Amino acid sequence: MLGLMQNMPLTISSLIRHADRNHGDTEIVSRETGGGLHRYTYHDAHRRSRQLARALIALGVRPSDRVASLAWNNHRHFELYYGVSGMGAILNTINPRLFPEQIGYIINHAEDGLVFFDLTFLPLVEGLAAHCKGVRSWVALTDRARMPESKLPLLCYEDLVNAHSDDYEWPLFDENTASSLCYTSGTTGNPKGALYSHRSTVLHAYGSCLPDALNLSARDTVLPVVPLFHVNAWGLPYACALTGARLVMPGPQLDGASLHELFEQEEVTVSAGVPTIWLGLLQYLKEKQLRLSTVKRLVIGGSAAPPALIRAFDEDFGITVLHAWGMTEMSPLGTVNTPKGKHLKLPAAELDRMRLNQGRPIYGVEMKIVDDSGKELPRDGKAFGDLLVRGPWIASGYYKGEGGDILREGGWFATGDVATLDADGYMQITDRSKDVIKSGGEWISSIELENLAVAHPAVAEAAVIGVAHPKWDERPLLIVVKKKDAEVSREQLLDFMRDKVAKWWLPDDVVFVDSLPHTATGKLLKTRLREDFREHQLPG
Ligand code: AMP
């Protein structure tokens, strides 16, 4: 017998309609690409998204067509999220920090018919056009007055939107219809597309707002530092509309001073981004002796949040850090670190230690760890193995079948992460499976050593990689960027780490560098480091 409940499809357009009807006067603020702040409301954004949908139809975009964006976090990019997906087409948000060849590959692979771009990316777009013959129009996200000179016949976003009325009803269709497409920026091979659906996006938005996840509400002002071109800004543009949270978007200016100004002026309560951003902001705040007077929660994810960072925000600034883990193939949220009631009575030192792991799964995400033969390992917080996940917002395959059948028996997706799980569901990433250091048949966690190193007051950033060793296969090498005007020697650093890890985990050597290479999404680029230090001679 089937239930007798209405079968309303979960569509992305229903989010912005809800925000308009119930939070119509709530503000969306964005820093424009050319400077200055733009302010309007959910009501305005809904109206313009419908005008945009009409404009897309007039440009020949049909359901399931791919439309690309190369843009910062701003109100026009937000409108693309709703206008494109809402009318049934697929928004392919592209990371402009990728190499131009990779961007060209993505546009061609996705068969994007239109590309909407911020003016910052005009030179990029002009270089790409000759290689992307399938693109019918390049649309500059600006108004007529700011339209640039170009050798390309560009369209103007504001002209398109203003030429159409908002008299448009969002279509209803199967909730499993594809809505957006994000390519993973893997460190090897061509990028692969994670293709989200309306259903997966709405369910992910529901899940991410839960009190033990990001805990969002209509009382929050949310500033996503995480780009709208990186896994849909962790779903925040959807979650904010769902809850009616006020939204502040920082545009291209992500330095400490610009962020601090926006946080204070707009009274931001929640923000989200990768550790690199927060390390930069923290340094700025300390240097200038500034506070973040309204921020309550910072979501840190995308790579392991160093304990020193979590503690600094908590202890020095009174801000709760929500350490979150996920990946492009997971929309992206998988786990968030929040304590349970029973933990609140723990001694401070133990509670502090608990806060450092990647947290427990949001309902909707199932996890297990397995050994090399696929056998499930115990949830005892000690055994570590390959982390597998499944759930309604986790990829079942890549766009156009790249990579073949990616699921294991039972529908499990292998994350490529190595982790422990405990009986309370808390997960701790030990490493990426490719980055773990294999020394004498045992595994050493590069992340744990990096966290230890950055806890030293003179260390700004650290990476640990395995370097070939005749006897042990691989031994850890610590590569360090020192803080400005700070001094520390190889011996001092190793001494600092010595009593905090097993003896055989201690790096064999330390190298000081000016900067570390990062991927386009801000992760340490360890493939490059392994190449650069392949010939490194370990002492002894
Ligand atoms: P991406 O798909 O580019 O978002 O990358 C996903 C990968 O980033 C994950 O599989 C992890 O290896 C890493 N990652 C994300 N969040 C965390 C975290 N909180 N701690 C450690 N690694 C993380």
Coordinates of C-alpha atoms and ligand atoms in Angstrom, one line a residue:
M1 CA 0.0 0.0 0.0
L2 CA 1.3 3.4 -0.9
G3 CA 1.1 6.3 1.5
L4 CA -1.4 9.1 0.8
M5 CA 0.9 12.0 0.9
Q6 CA 1.4 14.5 -1.9
N7 CA 4.3 13.8 -4.2
M8 CA 5.6 17.3 -4.7
P9 CA 9.0 17.1 -6.4
L10 CA 11.9 18.7 -4.5
T11 CA 13.0 21.4 -6.9
I12 CA 15.6 24.1 -6.5
S13 CA 13.1 26.8 -7.6
S14 CA 10.9 25.9 -4.6
L15 CA 13.7 27.2 -2.4
I16 CA 13.9 30.7 -3.8
R17 CA 10.1 30.9 -4.0
H18 CA 9.9 30.0 -0.3
A19 CA 12.5 32.6 0.5
D20 CA 10.6 35.3 -1.5
R21 CA 7.2 34.5 0.1
N22 CA 8.4 34.2 3.7
H23 CA 11.6 36.2 3.8
G24 CA 11.0 38.6 0.9
D25 CA 12.6 41.6 2.7
T26 CA 15.7 39.7 3.9
E27 CA 18.8 41.1 2.4
I28 CA 21.4 39.7 0.0
V29 CA 24.5 41.8 0.1
S30 CA 27.4 41.3 -2.3
R31 CA 30.7 43.0 -3.0
E32 CA 30.8 43.7 -6.7
T33 CA 33.7 42.6 -8.9
G34 CA 34.6 46.2 -9.6
G35 CA 34.2 47.2 -5.9
G36 CA 31.3 48.7 -4.0
L37 CA 28.4 46.8 -2.3
H38 CA 25.2 45.7 -3.9
R39 CA 22.1 45.2 -1.8
Y40 CA 18.8 43.7 -2.6
T41 CA 16.4 41.1 -1.2
Y42 CA 15.2 37.6 -1.7
H43 CA 12.2 39.1 -3.3
D44 CA 14.3 40.9 -5.9
A45 CA 16.6 37.9 -6.4
H46 CA 13.5 35.7 -7.1
R47 CA 12.1 38.3 -9.6
R48 CA 15.4 38.6 -11.4
S49 CA 16.0 34.8 -11.5
R50 CA 12.6 34.5 -13.3
Q51 CA 13.6 37.2 -15.7
L52 CA 16.8 35.4 -16.3
A53 CA 15.0 32.1 -16.9
R54 CA 12.9 33.8 -19.6
A55 CA 16.1 35.3 -21.1
L56 CA 17.7 31.8 -21.2
I57 CA 14.7 30.4 -23.0
A58 CA 14.9 33.3 -25.5
L59 CA 18.6 32.4 -26.1
G60 CA 17.5 28.9 -27.0
V61 CA 18.5 27.1 -23.8
R62 CA 16.3 24.0 -23.3
P63 CA 15.9 21.7 -20.3
S64 CA 19.1 19.7 -19.5
D65 CA 21.3 22.1 -21.6
R66 CA 24.5 23.0 -19.8
V67 CA 25.2 26.6 -19.0
A68 CA 28.5 27.6 -17.5
S69 CA 29.6 30.3 -15.0
L70 CA 33.1 31.7 -14.3
A71 CA 32.3 34.0 -11.5
W72 CA 32.9 35.2 -7.9
N73 CA 30.5 35.1 -5.1
N74 CA 28.0 37.9 -6.0
H75 CA 24.3 38.5 -6.6
R76 CA 24.4 37.7 -10.3
H77 CA 26.1 34.4 -9.8
F78 CA 23.4 33.7 -7.1
E79 CA 20.7 34.4 -9.8
L80 CA 22.3 31.9 -12.1
Y81 CA 22.0 29.3 -9.4
Y82 CA 18.2 29.7 -9.5
G83 CA 17.5 30.9 -13.0
V84 CA 19.5 28.2 -14.8
S85 CA 18.5 25.2 -12.6
G86 CA 15.0 26.5 -11.9
M87 CA 14.1 26.5 -15.6
G88 CA 15.4 22.9 -15.9
A89 CA 18.9 23.5 -17.4
I90 CA 22.2 22.6 -15.7
L91 CA 24.5 25.1 -14.2
N92 CA 28.2 24.1 -14.7
T93 CA 30.1 26.3 -12.2
I94 CA 33.7 26.3 -13.3
N95 CA 36.7 27.1 -11.0
P96 CA 38.5 30.0 -12.7
R97 CA 41.7 29.1 -10.8
L98 CA 42.2 25.9 -12.9
F99 CA 44.6 26.0 -15.8
P100 CA 43.0 27.5 -18.9
E101 CA 43.5 24.1 -20.7
Q102 CA 41.5 22.4 -17.9
I103 CA 38.8 25.1 -18.2
G104 CA 38.6 24.6 -21.9
Y105 CA 38.4 20.8 -21.4
I106 CA 35.5 21.3 -19.0
I107 CA 33.5 23.6 -21.2
N108 CA 33.9 21.2 -24.1
H109 CA 33.3 18.1 -22.1
A110 CA 30.1 19.6 -20.5
E111 CA 29.1 21.0 -23.9
D112 CA 28.3 24.3 -22.4
G113 CA 26.3 26.4 -24.8
L114 CA 26.5 29.7 -22.9
V115 CA 29.2 30.9 -20.5
F116 CA 28.5 33.7 -18.0
F117 CA 31.6 35.4 -16.7
D118 CA 32.8 38.1 -14.3
L119 CA 34.8 40.9 -15.9
T120 CA 37.9 39.7 -14.1
F121 CA 37.9 36.7 -16.4
L122 CA 37.6 38.5 -19.7
P123 CA 41.3 37.8 -20.7
L124 CA 40.7 34.1 -19.8
V125 CA 37.5 33.9 -21.8
E126 CA 39.1 35.6 -24.8
G127 CA 41.9 33.0 -24.7
L128 CA 39.4 30.2 -24.4
A129 CA 36.9 31.2 -27.1
A130 CA 38.9 29.8 -30.1
H131 CA 39.1 26.4 -28.3
C132 CA 35.5 26.2 -27.3
K133 CA 33.6 26.2 -30.5
G134 CA 30.4 24.9 -28.9
V135 CA 29.8 28.0 -26.9
R136 CA 27.1 30.1 -28.7
S137 CA 27.4 33.1 -26.5
W138 CA 29.8 34.6 -23.8
V139 CA 27.8 36.7 -21.4
A140 CA 29.5 39.4 -19.3
L141 CA 28.1 39.6 -15.8
T142 CA 27.8 43.4 -15.8
D143 CA 25.6 46.3 -17.0
R144 CA 25.7 48.2 -20.2
A145 CA 27.8 51.1 -18.8
R146 CA 30.6 48.7 -17.8
M147 CA 30.7 46.5 -20.9
P148 CA 34.3 46.1 -21.9
E149 CA 35.8 46.4 -25.3
S150 CA 36.5 42.9 -26.6
K151 CA 37.3 41.0 -29.8
L152 CA 34.4 38.6 -28.9
P153 CA 30.8 39.5 -29.6
L154 CA 29.8 39.6 -25.9
L155 CA 26.3 39.7 -24.5
C156 CA 25.5 41.9 -21.5
Y157 CA 23.9 40.2 -18.5
E158 CA 21.8 43.2 -17.4
D159 CA 20.5 43.8 -20.9
L160 CA 19.4 40.2 -21.1
V161 CA 17.7 40.2 -17.7
N162 CA 16.0 43.6 -18.2
A163 CA 14.7 42.7 -21.6
H164 CA 12.3 40.1 -20.1
S165 CA 9.4 40.2 -17.7
D166 CA 9.2 38.2 -14.5
D167 CA 5.9 36.7 -15.5
Y168 CA 7.2 33.2 -15.4
E169 CA 6.1 30.1 -13.5
W170 CA 8.9 27.7 -12.6
P171 CA 8.2 24.4 -14.3
L172 CA 7.6 21.2 -12.3
F173 CA 9.6 18.1 -13.3
D174 CA 11.0 14.9 -11.9
E175 CA 13.1 15.8 -8.8
N176 CA 15.8 13.5 -10.1
T177 CA 16.5 15.9 -13.0
A178 CA 20.1 17.1 -13.1
S179 CA 20.5 20.7 -11.7
S180 CA 24.2 21.5 -11.6
L181 CA 27.5 20.1 -12.6
C182 CA 30.9 20.6 -10.7
Y183 CA 34.1 19.1 -12.0
T184 CA 36.5 17.7 -9.4
S185 CA 40.0 19.2 -9.6
G186 CA 41.9 16.0 -9.1
T187 CA 45.6 16.2 -9.0
T188 CA 46.0 13.8 -11.9
G189 CA 44.1 13.2 -15.1
N190 CA 41.2 15.2 -16.5
P191 CA 38.6 16.7 -14.2
K192 CA 35.5 14.6 -13.7
G193 CA 32.0 15.9 -13.4
A194 CA 29.8 15.4 -10.3
L195 CA 26.2 15.9 -11.6
Y196 CA 23.8 16.9 -8.8
S197 CA 20.0 16.6 -9.1
H198 CA 17.2 18.8 -7.7
R199 CA 16.4 16.1 -5.2
S200 CA 20.0 15.6 -4.0
T201 CA 20.5 19.4 -3.7
V202 CA 17.3 20.0 -1.7
L203 CA 18.0 17.1 0.6
H204 CA 21.6 18.2 1.2
A205 CA 20.3 21.7 2.0
Y206 CA 17.8 20.3 4.5
G207 CA 20.6 18.2 6.1
S208 CA 23.1 20.9 6.2
C209 CA 20.9 23.3 8.2
L210 CA 20.4 20.8 11.1
P211 CA 21.5 22.0 14.5
D212 CA 24.3 19.5 14.7
A213 CA 25.4 20.4 11.2
L214 CA 25.7 24.1 10.2
N215 CA 22.8 25.1 12.4
L216 CA 21.4 27.8 10.1
S217 CA 18.3 29.9 10.7
A218 CA 16.5 33.0 9.8
R219 CA 18.4 34.7 12.6
D220 CA 21.8 34.2 10.8
T221 CA 23.8 36.3 8.5
V222 CA 25.9 33.9 6.4
L223 CA 29.0 34.8 4.5
P224 CA 30.2 32.0 2.3
V225 CA 34.0 32.6 1.6
V226 CA 33.9 29.2 0.0
P227 CA 33.4 30.0 -3.7
L228 CA 30.2 29.5 -5.6
F229 CA 32.4 27.7 -8.1
H230 CA 33.5 25.1 -5.6
V231 CA 30.9 22.4 -4.9
N232 CA 28.0 25.0 -4.9
A233 CA 29.7 26.9 -2.1
W234 CA 29.0 23.9 0.1
G235 CA 25.3 24.3 -0.7
L236 CA 25.0 27.6 1.2
P237 CA 23.1 29.5 -1.5
Y238 CA 20.4 26.8 -1.2
A239 CA 20.5 26.4 2.6
C240 CA 20.3 30.2 3.1
A241 CA 17.1 30.4 0.9
L242 CA 15.7 27.4 2.7
T243 CA 16.1 29.0 6.1
G244 CA 15.8 32.6 5.1
A245 CA 19.2 33.5 6.4
R246 CA 20.6 36.8 5.4
L247 CA 23.4 36.3 2.8
V248 CA 26.6 38.3 2.3
M249 CA 28.9 37.5 -0.6
P250 CA 32.5 38.7 -0.6
G251 CA 33.2 39.0 -4.4
P252 CA 36.8 38.6 -5.3
Q253 CA 38.3 40.2 -2.2
L254 CA 39.2 37.4 0.2
D255 CA 42.2 38.9 2.0
G256 CA 42.1 39.4 5.8
A257 CA 41.4 43.2 5.7
S258 CA 38.5 42.9 3.2
L259 CA 36.9 40.0 5.0
H260 CA 37.2 41.6 8.4
E261 CA 35.6 44.8 7.1
L262 CA 32.7 42.9 5.6
F263 CA 32.2 40.7 8.7
E264 CA 32.0 43.7 11.0
Q265 CA 30.0 46.0 8.8
E266 CA 27.4 43.4 7.8
E267 CA 27.3 41.8 11.3
V268 CA 28.0 38.3 9.9
T269 CA 27.2 35.4 12.3
V270 CA 28.3 32.4 10.3
S271 CA 31.0 31.9 7.7
A272 CA 32.5 29.0 5.8
G273 CA 35.8 28.3 4.0
V274 CA 39.0 26.3 3.7
P275 CA 41.8 26.5 6.4
T276 CA 44.1 28.6 4.3
I277 CA 41.6 31.5 4.3
W278 CA 41.1 31.3 8.1
L279 CA 44.9 31.1 8.7
G280 CA 45.3 34.3 6.7
L281 CA 42.4 36.0 8.5
L282 CA 43.7 34.9 11.9
Q283 CA 47.1 36.3 11.3
Y284 CA 45.6 39.6 10.2
L285 CA 43.4 39.8 13.3
K286 CA 46.3 39.1 15.6
E287 CA 48.6 41.6 13.8
K288 CA 46.1 44.4 13.9
Q289 CA 44.6 43.3 17.3
L290 CA 41.1 43.2 15.9
R291 CA 38.0 41.2 16.9
L292 CA 35.2 39.6 15.0
S293 CA 32.4 41.0 17.1
T294 CA 29.3 39.2 15.7
V295 CA 30.7 35.9 14.3
K296 CA 29.4 32.9 16.2
R297 CA 30.4 30.0 14.0
L298 CA 33.1 29.3 11.4
V299 CA 32.8 26.3 9.2
I300 CA 36.2 25.0 8.3
G301 CA 36.6 22.2 5.8
G302 CA 38.0 21.2 2.5
S303 CA 41.2 20.0 4.2
A304 CA 42.1 19.2 7.7
A305 CA 41.6 22.2 10.1
P306 CA 44.8 22.4 12.2
P307 CA 44.0 22.1 15.9
A308 CA 46.0 25.3 16.5
L309 CA 43.5 27.1 14.2
I310 CA 40.4 25.6 15.9
R311 CA 41.8 26.5 19.4
A312 CA 42.8 30.0 18.4
F313 CA 39.3 31.0 17.2
D314 CA 37.7 29.3 20.2
E315 CA 40.0 30.5 23.0
D316 CA 41.1 33.9 21.7
F317 CA 38.0 35.0 19.8
G318 CA 35.1 33.0 21.4
I319 CA 34.1 31.6 18.0
T320 CA 32.9 28.0 17.7
V321 CA 34.7 26.3 14.8
L322 CA 32.6 23.6 13.0
H323 CA 35.2 21.3 11.5
A324 CA 33.4 19.7 8.5
W325 CA 34.4 17.1 6.1
G326 CA 33.1 16.3 2.6
M327 CA 33.9 16.1 -1.0
T328 CA 32.7 17.2 -4.5
E329 CA 31.1 13.8 -5.0
M330 CA 29.1 14.3 -1.7
S331 CA 27.5 17.7 -2.5
P332 CA 29.8 18.1 -0.4
L333 CA 28.8 17.7 3.3
G334 CA 29.4 14.4 5.0
T335 CA 30.3 15.1 8.7
V336 CA 30.5 18.0 11.1
N337 CA 32.1 18.1 14.5
T338 CA 29.7 18.9 17.3
P339 CA 29.6 17.4 20.8
K340 CA 26.8 15.3 22.1
G341 CA 25.1 16.0 25.4
K342 CA 27.1 13.3 27.2
H343 CA 30.4 14.9 26.1
L344 CA 29.6 18.2 27.7
K345 CA 30.5 16.8 31.1
L346 CA 33.9 15.6 29.9
P347 CA 37.0 17.3 31.4
A348 CA 38.0 20.3 29.3
A349 CA 41.2 18.6 27.9
E350 CA 39.2 15.6 26.6
L351 CA 36.4 17.7 25.1
D352 CA 39.1 19.8 23.4
R353 CA 40.7 16.6 21.9
M354 CA 37.3 15.5 20.7
R355 CA 36.6 18.7 18.8
L356 CA 39.6 18.1 16.5
N357 CA 38.3 15.2 14.5
Q358 CA 36.1 15.6 11.4
G359 CA 32.9 14.9 13.3
R360 CA 29.9 12.6 12.8
P361 CA 27.7 12.0 9.8
I362 CA 24.7 14.1 9.1
Y363 CA 21.6 11.9 8.7
G364 CA 21.6 10.9 5.0
V365 CA 25.2 9.9 5.0
E366 CA 26.2 6.4 5.9
M367 CA 29.9 5.5 6.4
K368 CA 32.1 2.5 7.0
I369 CA 35.8 1.7 6.9
V370 CA 37.3 -1.3 5.2
D371 CA 40.7 -3.0 4.8
D372 CA 42.4 -3.8 1.6
S373 CA 40.3 -6.9 1.0
G374 CA 37.1 -4.9 1.6
K375 CA 36.4 -6.3 5.0
E376 CA 34.7 -3.9 7.4
L377 CA 36.9 -2.7 10.2
P378 CA 35.8 -2.1 13.8
R379 CA 34.4 1.3 14.9
D380 CA 36.7 1.6 17.8
G381 CA 38.5 4.9 17.0
K382 CA 41.7 3.0 16.4
A383 CA 41.5 0.8 13.3
F384 CA 42.0 2.9 10.2
G385 CA 41.0 1.9 6.7
D386 CA 39.5 3.1 3.4
L387 CA 36.5 5.3 4.1
L388 CA 33.3 4.3 2.1
V389 CA 30.1 6.4 2.0
R390 CA 26.6 6.1 0.5
G391 CA 23.5 8.2 0.6
P392 CA 21.0 10.3 -1.5
W393 CA 23.4 13.2 -2.1
I394 CA 26.4 11.1 -3.0
A395 CA 27.5 10.5 -6.6
S396 CA 26.5 7.2 -8.3
G397 CA 28.8 7.9 -11.2
Y398 CA 30.6 10.7 -13.0
Y399 CA 29.1 12.8 -15.9
K400 CA 29.2 10.9 -19.2
G401 CA 30.3 7.7 -17.4
E402 CA 33.9 8.8 -17.0
G403 CA 35.8 6.4 -14.7
G404 CA 33.2 3.7 -15.4
D405 CA 31.3 2.1 -12.6
I406 CA 32.5 3.9 -9.5
L407 CA 30.4 2.1 -6.8
R408 CA 31.4 -0.9 -4.8
E409 CA 29.1 -3.7 -3.9
G410 CA 26.1 -2.4 -1.8
G411 CA 26.3 1.0 -3.5
W412 CA 29.4 2.3 -1.6
F413 CA 31.5 5.1 -2.9
A414 CA 35.2 5.0 -2.0
T415 CA 36.2 8.5 -0.8
G416 CA 40.0 8.0 -1.3
D417 CA 40.4 9.0 2.4
V418 CA 41.8 6.8 5.1
A419 CA 40.0 7.2 8.4
T420 CA 39.0 5.9 11.8
L421 CA 35.4 5.7 13.1
D422 CA 34.4 5.4 16.7
A423 CA 31.3 3.9 18.4
D424 CA 29.7 7.4 18.6
G425 CA 30.0 7.8 14.8
Y426 CA 33.0 10.3 15.0
M427 CA 35.3 10.0 12.1
Q428 CA 38.9 11.1 11.9
I429 CA 40.7 11.4 8.6
T430 CA 44.2 9.9 8.9
D431 CA 45.2 10.8 5.4
R432 CA 44.4 10.7 1.7
S433 CA 45.1 7.2 0.6
K434 CA 47.7 8.5 -1.8
D435 CA 49.4 10.7 0.8
V436 CA 49.8 8.3 3.7
I437 CA 53.4 7.5 4.3
K438 CA 54.3 3.8 4.2
S439 CA 57.3 3.2 6.4
G440 CA 58.4 -0.4 7.1
G441 CA 55.0 -1.8 6.3
E442 CA 53.3 0.6 8.8
W443 CA 51.3 3.7 8.0
I444 CA 52.2 7.2 9.2
S445 CA 49.6 10.0 8.9
S446 CA 50.9 13.0 7.1
I447 CA 48.0 15.1 8.4
E448 CA 48.8 14.4 12.0
L449 CA 52.4 15.5 11.6
E450 CA 51.4 18.6 9.7
N451 CA 49.0 19.5 12.6
L452 CA 51.8 19.0 15.1
A453 CA 54.2 21.2 13.1
V454 CA 51.7 24.1 12.7
A455 CA 51.1 24.1 16.5
H456 CA 54.7 25.5 16.8
P457 CA 54.4 29.3 17.1
A458 CA 56.9 30.0 14.4
V459 CA 55.2 27.8 11.7
A460 CA 52.7 29.3 9.3
E461 CA 52.1 26.3 7.1
A462 CA 53.5 22.7 6.9
A463 CA 53.4 19.7 4.6
V464 CA 54.6 16.2 5.2
I465 CA 55.4 13.9 2.3
G466 CA 57.0 10.4 2.0
V467 CA 60.5 10.3 0.5
A468 CA 62.0 7.1 -0.8
H469 CA 64.2 5.3 1.8
P470 CA 66.4 2.3 1.1
K471 CA 65.5 0.4 4.2
W472 CA 62.0 1.7 5.2
D473 CA 60.5 2.2 1.8
E474 CA 59.4 5.8 2.7
R475 CA 60.2 8.2 5.5
P476 CA 58.5 11.5 6.3
L477 CA 59.9 14.8 5.2
L478 CA 58.5 17.9 6.8
I479 CA 58.4 21.0 4.6
V480 CA 57.7 24.3 6.4
V481 CA 56.8 27.9 5.7
K482 CA 57.8 30.1 8.7
K483 CA 55.7 32.9 9.9
K484 CA 56.8 36.4 9.0
D485 CA 59.7 37.5 11.1
A486 CA 59.7 34.2 13.1
E487 CA 62.7 31.9 13.5
V488 CA 62.9 28.2 14.2
S489 CA 65.6 25.6 13.4
R490 CA 65.3 22.1 12.1
E491 CA 66.4 20.7 15.6
Q492 CA 64.0 23.0 17.5
L493 CA 61.1 21.9 15.4
L494 CA 61.9 18.2 15.7
D495 CA 62.4 18.6 19.5
F496 CA 59.0 20.3 19.7
M497 CA 57.4 17.3 18.0
R498 CA 59.5 14.6 19.6
D499 CA 57.4 13.7 22.7
K500 CA 54.1 14.1 20.9
V501 CA 54.3 11.2 18.4
A502 CA 55.6 7.7 18.3
K503 CA 59.4 7.8 17.8
W504 CA 59.3 6.2 14.4
W505 CA 56.8 8.8 13.2
L506 CA 59.2 11.7 13.7
P507 CA 60.2 13.3 10.3
D508 CA 63.7 12.3 9.2
D509 CA 64.3 15.9 7.9
V510 CA 62.9 19.4 7.8
V511 CA 63.1 21.8 4.8
F512 CA 62.2 25.5 5.0
V513 CA 60.5 27.0 1.9
D514 CA 59.0 30.4 1.1
S515 CA 55.6 29.0 0.1
L516 CA 53.8 25.7 -0.6
P517 CA 52.0 24.8 -3.8
H518 CA 48.2 24.6 -3.6
T519 CA 45.5 23.2 -5.9
A520 CA 42.9 25.4 -7.4
T521 CA 40.7 24.6 -4.4
G522 CA 43.3 25.5 -1.8
K523 CA 44.5 22.1 -0.9
L524 CA 48.2 21.3 -0.6
L525 CA 49.5 20.0 -3.9
K526 CA 51.4 17.0 -2.7
T527 CA 52.0 15.5 -6.1
R528 CA 54.1 18.6 -6.9
L529 CA 56.0 18.4 -3.6
R530 CA 56.7 14.7 -4.1
E531 CA 58.2 15.6 -7.5
D532 CA 60.1 18.6 -6.2
F533 CA 61.6 16.5 -3.3
R534 CA 62.0 13.2 -5.1
E535 CA 65.8 13.4 -5.0
H536 CA 65.9 14.8 -1.4
Q537 CA 68.7 13.2 0.5
L538 CA 67.6 12.3 4.1
P539 CA 70.3 12.6 6.6
G540 CA 72.0 9.4 7.6
Ligands
AMP1 P1 37.1 18.2 -2.9 O1 36.2 17.2 -3.7 O2 37.9 19.0 -3.8 O3 36.2 19.0 -2.0 O4 38.0 17.3 -2.0 C1 37.6 16.4 -1.1 C2 38.7 15.9 -0.2 O5 39.2 16.9 0.6 C3 38.3 14.8 0.8 O6 38.2 13.6 0.2 C4 39.4 14.9 1.8 O7 40.5 14.3 1.4 C5 39.7 16.4 1.8 N1 39.0 17.0 2.9 C6 37.8 17.7 2.9 N2 37.5 18.2 4.1 C7 38.4 17.7 5.0 C8 38.7 17.8 6.4 N3 37.9 18.5 7.2 N4 39.8 17.2 6.9 C9 40.6 16.5 6.1 N5 40.4 16.4 4.8 C10 39.4 17.0 4.2

